[in-house]
Coordinates of C-alpha atoms in Angstrom, one line a residue:
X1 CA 205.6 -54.5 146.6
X2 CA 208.4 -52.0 146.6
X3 CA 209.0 -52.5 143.3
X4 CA 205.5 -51.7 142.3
X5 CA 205.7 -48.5 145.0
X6 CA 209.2 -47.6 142.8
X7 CA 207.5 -47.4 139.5
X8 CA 204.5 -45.3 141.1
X9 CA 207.1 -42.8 141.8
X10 CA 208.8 -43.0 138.9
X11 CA 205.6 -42.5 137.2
X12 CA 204.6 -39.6 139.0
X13 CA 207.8 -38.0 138.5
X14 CA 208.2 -38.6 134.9
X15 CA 205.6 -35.5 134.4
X16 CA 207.2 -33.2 136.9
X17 CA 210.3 -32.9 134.9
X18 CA 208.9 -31.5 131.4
X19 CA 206.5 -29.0 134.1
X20 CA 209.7 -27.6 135.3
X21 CA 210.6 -27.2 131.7
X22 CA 207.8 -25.4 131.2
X23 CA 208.2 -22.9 134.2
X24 CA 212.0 -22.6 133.4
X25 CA 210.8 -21.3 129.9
X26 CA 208.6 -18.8 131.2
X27 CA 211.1 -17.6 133.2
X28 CA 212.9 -16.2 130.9
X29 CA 212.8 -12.9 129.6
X30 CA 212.7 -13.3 125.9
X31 CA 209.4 -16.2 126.4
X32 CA 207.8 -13.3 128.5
X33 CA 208.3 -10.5 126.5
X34 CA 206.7 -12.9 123.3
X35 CA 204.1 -14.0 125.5
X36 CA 203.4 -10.2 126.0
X37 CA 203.3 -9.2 122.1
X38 CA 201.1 -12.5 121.5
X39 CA 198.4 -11.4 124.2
X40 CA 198.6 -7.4 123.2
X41 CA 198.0 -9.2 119.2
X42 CA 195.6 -11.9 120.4
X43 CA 192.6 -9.3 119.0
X44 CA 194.9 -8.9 115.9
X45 CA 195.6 -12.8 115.7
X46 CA 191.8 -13.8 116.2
X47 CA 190.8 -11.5 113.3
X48 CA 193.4 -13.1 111.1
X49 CA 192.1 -16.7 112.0
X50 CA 188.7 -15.8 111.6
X51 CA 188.7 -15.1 108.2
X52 CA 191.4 -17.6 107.1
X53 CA 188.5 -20.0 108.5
X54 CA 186.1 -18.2 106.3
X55 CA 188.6 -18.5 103.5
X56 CA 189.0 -22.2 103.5
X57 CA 185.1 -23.0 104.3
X58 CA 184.8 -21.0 100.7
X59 CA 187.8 -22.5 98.9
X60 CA 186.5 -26.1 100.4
X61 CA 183.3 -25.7 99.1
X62 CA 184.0 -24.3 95.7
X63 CA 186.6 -27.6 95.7
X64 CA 183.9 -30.3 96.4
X65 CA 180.9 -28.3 94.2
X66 CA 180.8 -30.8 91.6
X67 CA 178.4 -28.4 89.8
X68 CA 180.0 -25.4 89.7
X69 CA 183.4 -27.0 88.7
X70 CA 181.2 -28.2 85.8
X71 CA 180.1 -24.8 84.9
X72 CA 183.9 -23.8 84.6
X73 CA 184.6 -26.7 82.2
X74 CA 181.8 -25.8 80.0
X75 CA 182.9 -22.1 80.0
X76 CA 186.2 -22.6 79.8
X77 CA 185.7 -24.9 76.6
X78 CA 183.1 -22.8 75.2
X79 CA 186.1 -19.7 75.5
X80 CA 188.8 -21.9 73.6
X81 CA 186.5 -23.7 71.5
X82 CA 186.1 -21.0 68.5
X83 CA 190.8 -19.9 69.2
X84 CA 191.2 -23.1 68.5
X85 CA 189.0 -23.6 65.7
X86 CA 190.4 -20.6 64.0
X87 CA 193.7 -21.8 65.0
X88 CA 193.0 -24.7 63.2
X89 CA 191.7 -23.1 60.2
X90 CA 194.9 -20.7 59.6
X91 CA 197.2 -24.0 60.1
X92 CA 195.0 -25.9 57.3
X93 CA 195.2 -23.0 55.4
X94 CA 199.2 -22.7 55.6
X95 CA 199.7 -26.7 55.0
X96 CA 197.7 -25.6 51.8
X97 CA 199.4 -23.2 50.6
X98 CA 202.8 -24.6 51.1
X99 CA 201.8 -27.8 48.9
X100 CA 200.7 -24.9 46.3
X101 CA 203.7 -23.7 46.1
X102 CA 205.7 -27.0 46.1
X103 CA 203.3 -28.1 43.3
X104 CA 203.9 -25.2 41.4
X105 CA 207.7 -23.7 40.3
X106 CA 206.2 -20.6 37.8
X107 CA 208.1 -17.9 38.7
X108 CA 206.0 -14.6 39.6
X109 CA 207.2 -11.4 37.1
X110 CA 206.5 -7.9 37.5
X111 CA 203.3 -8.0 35.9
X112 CA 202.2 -11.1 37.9
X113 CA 203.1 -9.2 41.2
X114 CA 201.1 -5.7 40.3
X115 CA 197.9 -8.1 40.0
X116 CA 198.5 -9.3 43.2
X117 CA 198.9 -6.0 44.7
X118 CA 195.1 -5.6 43.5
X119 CA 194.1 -8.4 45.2
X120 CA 192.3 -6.8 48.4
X121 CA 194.0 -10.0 50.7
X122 CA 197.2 -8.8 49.7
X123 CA 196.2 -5.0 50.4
X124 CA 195.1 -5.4 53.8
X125 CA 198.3 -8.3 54.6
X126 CA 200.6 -4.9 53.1
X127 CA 198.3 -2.8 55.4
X128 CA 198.6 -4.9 58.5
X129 CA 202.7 -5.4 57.7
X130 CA 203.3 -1.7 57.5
X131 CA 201.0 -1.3 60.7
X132 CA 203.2 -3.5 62.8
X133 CA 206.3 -1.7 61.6
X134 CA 205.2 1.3 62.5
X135 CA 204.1 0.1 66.0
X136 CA 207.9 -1.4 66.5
X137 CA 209.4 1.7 65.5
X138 CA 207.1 4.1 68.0
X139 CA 208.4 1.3 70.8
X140 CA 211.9 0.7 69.9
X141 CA 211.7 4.7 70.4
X142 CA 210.1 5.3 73.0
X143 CA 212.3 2.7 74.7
X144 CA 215.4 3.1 72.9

């Protein structure tokens, strides 16, 4: 019988011990002054949660909206689709033209190279070429 009477007490003692804890941490200046800025910011602070909650209830359900991360596929696919096609396309065309040239060891002369400065591909590849120059040298300038 004392024994269970001991552990009562022990029992009901255990919790008064993390209590005064509790009131020795309040006593302190530095708990009360925080405790003072986090009641002055409380209107501040409930703001902030509020819309954080907001926030997440729109992220969660854009997360778990099976349809609308199905939209984004398609359009995201639909976007890349046609770069990657016409990447494609120029890579074809270079593998092409590199087995051209393997194939063929003519060598191009100078009237050779004034009919290929007719050719209108040619034109706009000089065009284009002397563009970009032009473009790096207004930069390196206006950096340099």
């Amino acid at each position: 019988m004392s024994q269970t009477s001991t552990q009562e007490a022990a029992l009901t003692s255990a919790p008064a011990a993390p209590q005064t804890d509790v009131l020795d941490q309040l006593m302190k200046p530095e708990v009360q002054q925080s405790l003072t800025v986090l009641v002055e910011n409380l209107p501040k602070l409930a703001e902030m949660v509020t819309i954080l909650t907001k926030t997440y209830d729109v992220v969660q359900n854009v997360v778990t909206d099976k349809v609308l991360i199905d939209d984004l596929k398609v359009g995201m696919e639909e976007f890349v689709k046609p770069i990657a096609d016409k990447a494609k396309g120029v890579a074809a065309a270079a593998i092409e033209a590199n087995d051209r040239t393997q194939a063929e060891a003519s060598t191009i002369g100078l009237f050779g190279l004034l009919k290929m400065l007719k050719d209108p591909q040619v034109q706009q590849t000089l065009r284009f070429a002397q563009a970009f120059l032009e473009v790096l040298g207004e930069r390196k300038n206006q950096n340099g």
